[in-house]
CSV table of C-alpha atoms in Angstrom, one decimal:
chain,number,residue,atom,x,y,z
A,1,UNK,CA,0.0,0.0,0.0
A,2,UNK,CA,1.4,3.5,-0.6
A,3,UNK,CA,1.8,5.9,1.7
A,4,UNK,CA,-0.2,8.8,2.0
A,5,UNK,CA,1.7,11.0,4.1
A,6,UNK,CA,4.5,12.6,1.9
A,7,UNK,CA,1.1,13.3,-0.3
A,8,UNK,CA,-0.7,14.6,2.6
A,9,UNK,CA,1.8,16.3,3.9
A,10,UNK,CA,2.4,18.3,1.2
A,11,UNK,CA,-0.9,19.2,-0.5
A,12,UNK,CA,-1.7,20.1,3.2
A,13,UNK,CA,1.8,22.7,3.6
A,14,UNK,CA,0.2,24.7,0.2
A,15,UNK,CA,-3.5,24.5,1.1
A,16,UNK,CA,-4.3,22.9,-1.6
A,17,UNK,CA,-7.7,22.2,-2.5
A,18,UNK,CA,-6.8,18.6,-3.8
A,19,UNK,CA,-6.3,17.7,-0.5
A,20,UNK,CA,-9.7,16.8,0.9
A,21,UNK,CA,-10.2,14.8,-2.0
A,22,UNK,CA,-7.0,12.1,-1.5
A,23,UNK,CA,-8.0,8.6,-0.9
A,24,UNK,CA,-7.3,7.6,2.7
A,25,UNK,CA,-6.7,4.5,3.3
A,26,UNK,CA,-8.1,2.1,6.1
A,27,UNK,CA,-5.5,0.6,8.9
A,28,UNK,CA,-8.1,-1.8,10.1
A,29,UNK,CA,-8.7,-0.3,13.2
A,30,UNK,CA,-9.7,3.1,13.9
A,31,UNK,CA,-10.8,3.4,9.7
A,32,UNK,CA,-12.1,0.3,8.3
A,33,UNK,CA,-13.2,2.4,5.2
A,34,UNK,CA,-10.9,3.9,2.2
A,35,UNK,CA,-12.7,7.6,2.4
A,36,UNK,CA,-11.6,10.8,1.5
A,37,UNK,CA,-12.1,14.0,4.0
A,38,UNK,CA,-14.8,15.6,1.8
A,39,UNK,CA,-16.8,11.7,2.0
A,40,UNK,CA,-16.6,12.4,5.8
A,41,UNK,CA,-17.4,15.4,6.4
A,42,UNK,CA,-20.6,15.3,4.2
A,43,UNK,CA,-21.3,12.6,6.0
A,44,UNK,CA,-20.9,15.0,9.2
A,45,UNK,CA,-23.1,17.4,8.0
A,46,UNK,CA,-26.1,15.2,7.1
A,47,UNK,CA,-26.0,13.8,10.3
A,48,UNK,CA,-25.7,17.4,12.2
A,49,UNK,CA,-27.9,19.1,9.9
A,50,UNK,CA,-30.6,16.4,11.1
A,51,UNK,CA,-29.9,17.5,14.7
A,52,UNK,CA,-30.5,21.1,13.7
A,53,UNK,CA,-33.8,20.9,11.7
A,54,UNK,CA,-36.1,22.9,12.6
A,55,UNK,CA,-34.0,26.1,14.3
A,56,UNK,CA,-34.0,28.7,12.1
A,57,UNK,CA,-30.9,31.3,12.2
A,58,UNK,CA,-31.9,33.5,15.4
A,59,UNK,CA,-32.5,29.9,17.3
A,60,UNK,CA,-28.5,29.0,17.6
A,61,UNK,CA,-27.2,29.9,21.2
A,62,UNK,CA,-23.3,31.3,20.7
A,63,UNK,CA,-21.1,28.2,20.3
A,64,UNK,CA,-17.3,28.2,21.0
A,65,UNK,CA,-15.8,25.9,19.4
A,66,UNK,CA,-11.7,24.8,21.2
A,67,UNK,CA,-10.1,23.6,18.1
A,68,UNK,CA,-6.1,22.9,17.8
A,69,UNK,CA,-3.6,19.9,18.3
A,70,UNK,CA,-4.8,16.8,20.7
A,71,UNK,CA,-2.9,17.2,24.0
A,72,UNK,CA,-3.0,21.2,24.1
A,73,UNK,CA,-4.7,21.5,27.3
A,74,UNK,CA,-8.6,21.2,25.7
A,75,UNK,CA,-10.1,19.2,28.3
A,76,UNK,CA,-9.0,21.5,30.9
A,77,UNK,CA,-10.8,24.5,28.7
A,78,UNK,CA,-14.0,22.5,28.4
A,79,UNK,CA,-14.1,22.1,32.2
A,80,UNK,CA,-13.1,25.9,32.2
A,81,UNK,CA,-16.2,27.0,30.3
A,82,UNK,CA,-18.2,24.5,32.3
A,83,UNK,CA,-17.5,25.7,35.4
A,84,UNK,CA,-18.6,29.4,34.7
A,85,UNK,CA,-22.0,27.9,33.2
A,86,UNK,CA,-21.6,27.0,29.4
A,87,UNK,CA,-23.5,24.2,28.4
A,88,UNK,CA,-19.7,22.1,27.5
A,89,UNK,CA,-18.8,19.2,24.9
A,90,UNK,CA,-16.4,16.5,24.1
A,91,UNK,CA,-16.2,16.2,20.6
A,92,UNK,CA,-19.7,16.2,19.1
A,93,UNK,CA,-18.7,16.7,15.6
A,94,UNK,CA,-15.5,14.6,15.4
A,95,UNK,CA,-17.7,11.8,16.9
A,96,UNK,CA,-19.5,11.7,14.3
A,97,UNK,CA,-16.9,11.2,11.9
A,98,UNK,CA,-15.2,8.8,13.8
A,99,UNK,CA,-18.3,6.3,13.6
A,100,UNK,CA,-17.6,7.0,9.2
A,101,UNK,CA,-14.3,5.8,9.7
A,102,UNK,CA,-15.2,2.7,11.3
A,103,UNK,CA,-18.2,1.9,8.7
A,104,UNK,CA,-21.1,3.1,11.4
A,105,UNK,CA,-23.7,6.5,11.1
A,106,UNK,CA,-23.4,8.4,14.9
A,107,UNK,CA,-25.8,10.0,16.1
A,108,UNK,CA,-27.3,14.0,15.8
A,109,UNK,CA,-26.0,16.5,18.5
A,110,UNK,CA,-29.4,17.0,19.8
A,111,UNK,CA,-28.6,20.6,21.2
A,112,UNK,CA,-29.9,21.7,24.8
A,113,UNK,CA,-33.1,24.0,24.8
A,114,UNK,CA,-32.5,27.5,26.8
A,115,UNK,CA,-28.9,27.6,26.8
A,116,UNK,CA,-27.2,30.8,24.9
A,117,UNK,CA,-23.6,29.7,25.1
A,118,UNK,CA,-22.4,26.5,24.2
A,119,UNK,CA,-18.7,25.2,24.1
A,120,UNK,CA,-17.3,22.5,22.3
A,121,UNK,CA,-13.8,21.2,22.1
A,122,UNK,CA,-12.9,19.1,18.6
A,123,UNK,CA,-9.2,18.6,18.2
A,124,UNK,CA,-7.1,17.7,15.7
A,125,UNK,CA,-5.4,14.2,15.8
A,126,UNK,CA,-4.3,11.6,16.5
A,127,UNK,CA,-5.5,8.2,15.1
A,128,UNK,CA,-6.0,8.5,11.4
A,129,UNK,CA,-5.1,11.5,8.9
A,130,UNK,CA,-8.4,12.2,8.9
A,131,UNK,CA,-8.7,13.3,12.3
A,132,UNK,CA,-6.2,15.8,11.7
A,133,UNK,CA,-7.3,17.4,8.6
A,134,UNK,CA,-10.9,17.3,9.4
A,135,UNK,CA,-12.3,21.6,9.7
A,136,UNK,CA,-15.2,21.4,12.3
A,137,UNK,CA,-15.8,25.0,12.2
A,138,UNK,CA,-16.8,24.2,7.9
A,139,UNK,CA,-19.3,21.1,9.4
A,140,UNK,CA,-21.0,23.1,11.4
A,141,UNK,CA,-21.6,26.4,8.9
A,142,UNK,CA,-22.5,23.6,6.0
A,143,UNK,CA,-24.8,21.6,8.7
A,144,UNK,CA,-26.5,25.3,9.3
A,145,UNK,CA,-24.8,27.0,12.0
A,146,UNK,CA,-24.8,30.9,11.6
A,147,UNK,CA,-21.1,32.1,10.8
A,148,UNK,CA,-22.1,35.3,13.9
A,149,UNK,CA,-23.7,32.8,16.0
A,150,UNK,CA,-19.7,30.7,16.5
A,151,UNK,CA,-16.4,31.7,17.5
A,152,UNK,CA,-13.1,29.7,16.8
A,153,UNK,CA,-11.1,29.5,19.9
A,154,UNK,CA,-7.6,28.1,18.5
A,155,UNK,CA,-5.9,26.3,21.4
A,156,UNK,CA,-2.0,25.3,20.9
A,157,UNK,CA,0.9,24.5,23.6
A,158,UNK,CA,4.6,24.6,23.1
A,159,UNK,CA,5.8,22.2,20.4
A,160,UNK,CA,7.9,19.7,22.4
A,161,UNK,CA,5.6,19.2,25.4
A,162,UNK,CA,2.8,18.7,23.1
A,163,UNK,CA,4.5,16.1,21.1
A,164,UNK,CA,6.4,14.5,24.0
A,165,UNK,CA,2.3,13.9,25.5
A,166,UNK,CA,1.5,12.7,21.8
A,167,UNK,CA,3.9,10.4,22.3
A,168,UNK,CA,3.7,9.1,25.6
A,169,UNK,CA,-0.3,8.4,25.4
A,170,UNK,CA,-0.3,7.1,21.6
A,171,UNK,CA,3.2,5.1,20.6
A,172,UNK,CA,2.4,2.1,22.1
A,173,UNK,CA,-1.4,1.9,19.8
A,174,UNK,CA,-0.1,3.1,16.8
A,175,UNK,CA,3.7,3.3,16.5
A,176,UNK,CA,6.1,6.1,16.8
A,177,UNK,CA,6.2,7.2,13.2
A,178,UNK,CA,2.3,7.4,12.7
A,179,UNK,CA,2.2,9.5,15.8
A,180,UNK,CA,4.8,12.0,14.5
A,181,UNK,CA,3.0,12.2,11.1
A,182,UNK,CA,0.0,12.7,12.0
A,183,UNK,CA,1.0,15.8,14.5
A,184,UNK,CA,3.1,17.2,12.0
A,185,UNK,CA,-0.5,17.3,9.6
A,186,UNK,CA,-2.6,19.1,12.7
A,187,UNK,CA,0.2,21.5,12.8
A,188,UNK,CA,0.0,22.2,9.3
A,189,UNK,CA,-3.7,22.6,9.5
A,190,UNK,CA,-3.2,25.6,11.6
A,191,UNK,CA,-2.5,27.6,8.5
A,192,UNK,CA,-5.4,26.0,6.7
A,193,UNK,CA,-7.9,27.0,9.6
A,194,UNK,CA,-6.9,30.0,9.7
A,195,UNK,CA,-7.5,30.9,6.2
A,196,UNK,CA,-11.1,29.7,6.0
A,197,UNK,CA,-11.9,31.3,8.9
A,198,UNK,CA,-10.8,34.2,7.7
A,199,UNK,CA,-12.5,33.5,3.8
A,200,UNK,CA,-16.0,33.1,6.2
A,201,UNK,CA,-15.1,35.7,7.8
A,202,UNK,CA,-15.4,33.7,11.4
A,203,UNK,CA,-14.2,35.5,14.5
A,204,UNK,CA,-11.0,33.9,15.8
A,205,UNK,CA,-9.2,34.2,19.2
A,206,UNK,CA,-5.6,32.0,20.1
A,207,UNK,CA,-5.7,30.7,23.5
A,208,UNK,CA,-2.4,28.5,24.0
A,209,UNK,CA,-2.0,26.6,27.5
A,210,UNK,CA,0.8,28.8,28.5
A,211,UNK,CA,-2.0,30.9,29.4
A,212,UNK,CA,-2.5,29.1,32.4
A,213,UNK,CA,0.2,30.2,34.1
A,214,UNK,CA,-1.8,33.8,34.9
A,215,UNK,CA,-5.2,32.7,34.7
A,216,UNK,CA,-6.9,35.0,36.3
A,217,UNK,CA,-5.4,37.7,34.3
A,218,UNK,CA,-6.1,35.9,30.8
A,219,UNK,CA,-9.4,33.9,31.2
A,220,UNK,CA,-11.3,37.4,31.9
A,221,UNK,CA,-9.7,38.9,28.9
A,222,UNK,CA,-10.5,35.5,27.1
A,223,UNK,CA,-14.4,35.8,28.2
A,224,UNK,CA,-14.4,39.8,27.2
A,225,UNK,CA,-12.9,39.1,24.1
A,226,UNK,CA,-15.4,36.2,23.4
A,227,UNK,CA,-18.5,38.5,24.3
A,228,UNK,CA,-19.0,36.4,27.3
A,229,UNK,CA,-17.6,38.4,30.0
A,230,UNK,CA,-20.4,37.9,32.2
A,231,UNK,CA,-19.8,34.5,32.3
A,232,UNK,CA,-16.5,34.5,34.1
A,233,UNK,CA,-16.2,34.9,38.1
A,234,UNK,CA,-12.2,34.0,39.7
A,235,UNK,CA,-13.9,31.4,41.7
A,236,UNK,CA,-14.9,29.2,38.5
A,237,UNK,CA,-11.0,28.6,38.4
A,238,UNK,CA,-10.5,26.7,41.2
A,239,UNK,CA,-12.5,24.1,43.8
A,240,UNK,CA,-13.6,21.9,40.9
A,241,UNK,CA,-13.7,18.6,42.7
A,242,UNK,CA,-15.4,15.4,41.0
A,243,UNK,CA,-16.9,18.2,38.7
A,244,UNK,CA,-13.4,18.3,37.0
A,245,UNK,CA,-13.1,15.0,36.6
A,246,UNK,CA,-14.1,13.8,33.0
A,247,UNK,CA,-14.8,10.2,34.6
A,248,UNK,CA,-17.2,11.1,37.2
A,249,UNK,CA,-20.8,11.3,37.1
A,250,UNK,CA,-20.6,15.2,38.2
A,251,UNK,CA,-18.5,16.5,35.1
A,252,UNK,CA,-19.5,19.3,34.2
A,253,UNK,CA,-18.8,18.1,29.9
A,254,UNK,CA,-21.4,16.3,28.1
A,255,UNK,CA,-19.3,13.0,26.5
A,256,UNK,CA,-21.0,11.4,23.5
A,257,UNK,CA,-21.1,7.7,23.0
A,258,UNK,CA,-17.9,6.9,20.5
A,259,UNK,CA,-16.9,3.7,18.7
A,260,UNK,CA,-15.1,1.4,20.5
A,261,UNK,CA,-11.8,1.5,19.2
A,262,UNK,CA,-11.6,5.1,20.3
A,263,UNK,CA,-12.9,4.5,23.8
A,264,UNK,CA,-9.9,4.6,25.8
A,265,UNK,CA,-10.3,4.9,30.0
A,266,UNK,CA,-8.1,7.2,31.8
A,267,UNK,CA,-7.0,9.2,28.7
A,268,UNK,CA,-7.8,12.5,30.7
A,269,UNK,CA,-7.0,12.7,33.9
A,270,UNK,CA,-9.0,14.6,36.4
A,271,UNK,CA,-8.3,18.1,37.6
A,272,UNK,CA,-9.4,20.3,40.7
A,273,UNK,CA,-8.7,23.8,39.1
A,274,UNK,CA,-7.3,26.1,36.4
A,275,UNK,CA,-3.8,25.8,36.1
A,276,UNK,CA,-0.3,25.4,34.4
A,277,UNK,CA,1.0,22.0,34.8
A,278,UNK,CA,4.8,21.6,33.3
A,279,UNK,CA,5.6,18.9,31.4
A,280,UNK,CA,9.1,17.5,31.2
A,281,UNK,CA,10.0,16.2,27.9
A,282,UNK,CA,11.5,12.6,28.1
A,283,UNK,CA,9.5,10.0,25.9
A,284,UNK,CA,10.9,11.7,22.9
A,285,UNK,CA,14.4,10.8,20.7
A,286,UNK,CA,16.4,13.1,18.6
A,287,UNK,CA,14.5,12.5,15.2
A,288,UNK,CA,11.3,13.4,17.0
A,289,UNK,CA,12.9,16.2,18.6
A,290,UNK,CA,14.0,18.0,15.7
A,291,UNK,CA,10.2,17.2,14.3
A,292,UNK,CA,8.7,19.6,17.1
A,293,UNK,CA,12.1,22.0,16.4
A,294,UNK,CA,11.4,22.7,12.9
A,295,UNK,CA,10.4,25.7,11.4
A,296,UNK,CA,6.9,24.3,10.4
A,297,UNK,CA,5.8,23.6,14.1
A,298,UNK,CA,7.4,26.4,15.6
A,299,UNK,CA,6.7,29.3,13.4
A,300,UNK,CA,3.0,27.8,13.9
A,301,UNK,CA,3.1,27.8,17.6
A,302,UNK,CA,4.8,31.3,17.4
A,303,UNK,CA,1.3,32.6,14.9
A,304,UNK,CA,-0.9,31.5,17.9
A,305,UNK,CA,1.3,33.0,20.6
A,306,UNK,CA,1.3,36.2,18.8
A,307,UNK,CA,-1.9,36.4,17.7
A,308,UNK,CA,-3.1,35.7,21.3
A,309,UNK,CA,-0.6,38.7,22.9
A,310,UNK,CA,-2.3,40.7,20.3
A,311,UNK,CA,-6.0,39.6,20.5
A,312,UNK,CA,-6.2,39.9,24.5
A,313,UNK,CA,-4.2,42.9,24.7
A,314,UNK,CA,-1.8,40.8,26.8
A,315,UNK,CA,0.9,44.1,28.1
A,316,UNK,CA,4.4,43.4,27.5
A,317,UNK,CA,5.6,42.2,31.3
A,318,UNK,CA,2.4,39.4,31.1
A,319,UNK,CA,3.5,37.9,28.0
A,320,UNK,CA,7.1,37.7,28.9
A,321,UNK,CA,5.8,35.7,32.3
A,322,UNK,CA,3.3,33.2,30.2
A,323,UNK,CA,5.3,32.5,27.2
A,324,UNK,CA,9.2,33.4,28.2
């Protein structure tokens, strides 16, 4: 079988519109289907647009939709928005496409009644190429979803941490080289996202997880700057208990049913408040090293840090202390 990763990889570094139309092909596991990304995600939007029928354009609550690398810090930022009230989701969208992959139909997102801010996180990676090329955001406009009506939140985290957790949680169920390739194509779908949100003309705001190191000084901006400033209180980032904990029956994130090859316990650990944790890079060797060193992944990661100084009006001395 050929590989479709030097093919991927490089329709996806130019954008190019041949891209969601490449043959991917099954590894028996996680896709049992040879689909393309366009198959998908028109399978995506029937399914969501069924969910929807009925609302008309003034009947979507304000969604905020996490999108960026696995392992950026999401699941903490879905508890986040959780805590200060949102109506929160794992992965409603990508769900769906996951149960394409694997030959099935999943089910509508059957939206809550009464709730005028939703949150959803739906990250890029890490099974299947698929998973990392896949745009949400263009699901959810084509299923119905008003372009004024969502917000793209791009989450991101420094390049070798995020790799080095890539690694740790995902080498041992699909080998160290289809981990690296398939975070080298979310990276490279930064640029992509970016560029159709900005062709839509969808509002966009960078929130990397260095952020957490001075939360209370970056979630309010992050809330102003979403047009949900009413939503945020400083006690909402701390005193979680079994509430932050995606395993208990008190989360505050509403977890769809997924296919079984992509149910995996423990993946997210639990957490009791809002905060930075470091990460010590050690799983990784030189070759993967240099993969989160290159200029592809870094200049990316240093868009999203720039873009958030800019977009939360972060001064000078703050952004030296979050992002060194």
């Amino acid at each position: 079988m050929t590989d479709p990763y030097p093919l991927l990889h490089r329709l996806a570094a130019a954008d190019d519109a041949a891209l969601t139309g490449v043959a991917l092909p099954p590894d028996g596991r996680y896709q049992t289907v040879t689909t393309t990304v366009d198959d998908v995600t028109a399978q995506i939007v029937d399914t969501l647009r069924d969910g929807f029928a009925g609302r008309g354009p003034a009947d979507y609550p304000l969604l905020v939709l996490g999108w960026g690398r696995c392992r950026v810090g999401s699941t903490a930022v879905t508890n986040l928005f959780g805590m200060a009230g949102a109506a929160a989701y794992y992965q409603p969208v990508k769900t769906i496409g996951r149960f394409a992959l694997t030959g099935g139909g999943g089910a509508p997102w059957k939206l809550p009644d009464g709730e005028p801010v939703l949150f959803a996180k739906e990250m890029a990676g890490p099974y299947v190429p698929f998973e990392a090329l896949f745009n949400p955001a263009r699901c959810l406009v084509e299923a119905g979803w008003p372009v004024d009506r969502l917000r793209l939140l791009v989450l991101d985290r420094q390049p070798r941490a995020c790799l080095d957790s890539w690694m740790a949680k995902w080498a041992g169920k699909i080998g160290r080289d289809r981990v690296v390739q398939n975070f080298r194509l979310s990276t490279l779908s930064y640029a992509r996202m970016r560029g159709w949100a900005a062709a839509e003309g969808l509002a966009v705001t960078h929130f990397p997880y260095e952020c957490s190191r001075a939360p209370q000084e970056t979630v309010s901006r992050l809330f102003d700057r979403l047009g949900i400033g009413e939503l945020y209180r400083p006690g909402m980032l701390t005193g979680w208990g079994s509430a932050g904990d995606l395993n208990s029956d008190e989360s505050k994130i509403h977890h769809p049913v997924e296919p079984e090859p992509y149910v995996v316990p423990g993946l997210h650990g639990n957490a009791d408040e809002y905060r930075f944790r470091d990460r010590p890079v050690t799983v990784l060797n030189a070759d993967e090293l240099a993969v989160a060193d290159s200029a592809e992944v870094v200049d990316s990661y240093r868009v999203s840090v720039r873009s958030c100084g800019q977009e939360l009006d972060l001064p000078e001395p703050l952004r030296d202390e979050i992002f060194g």
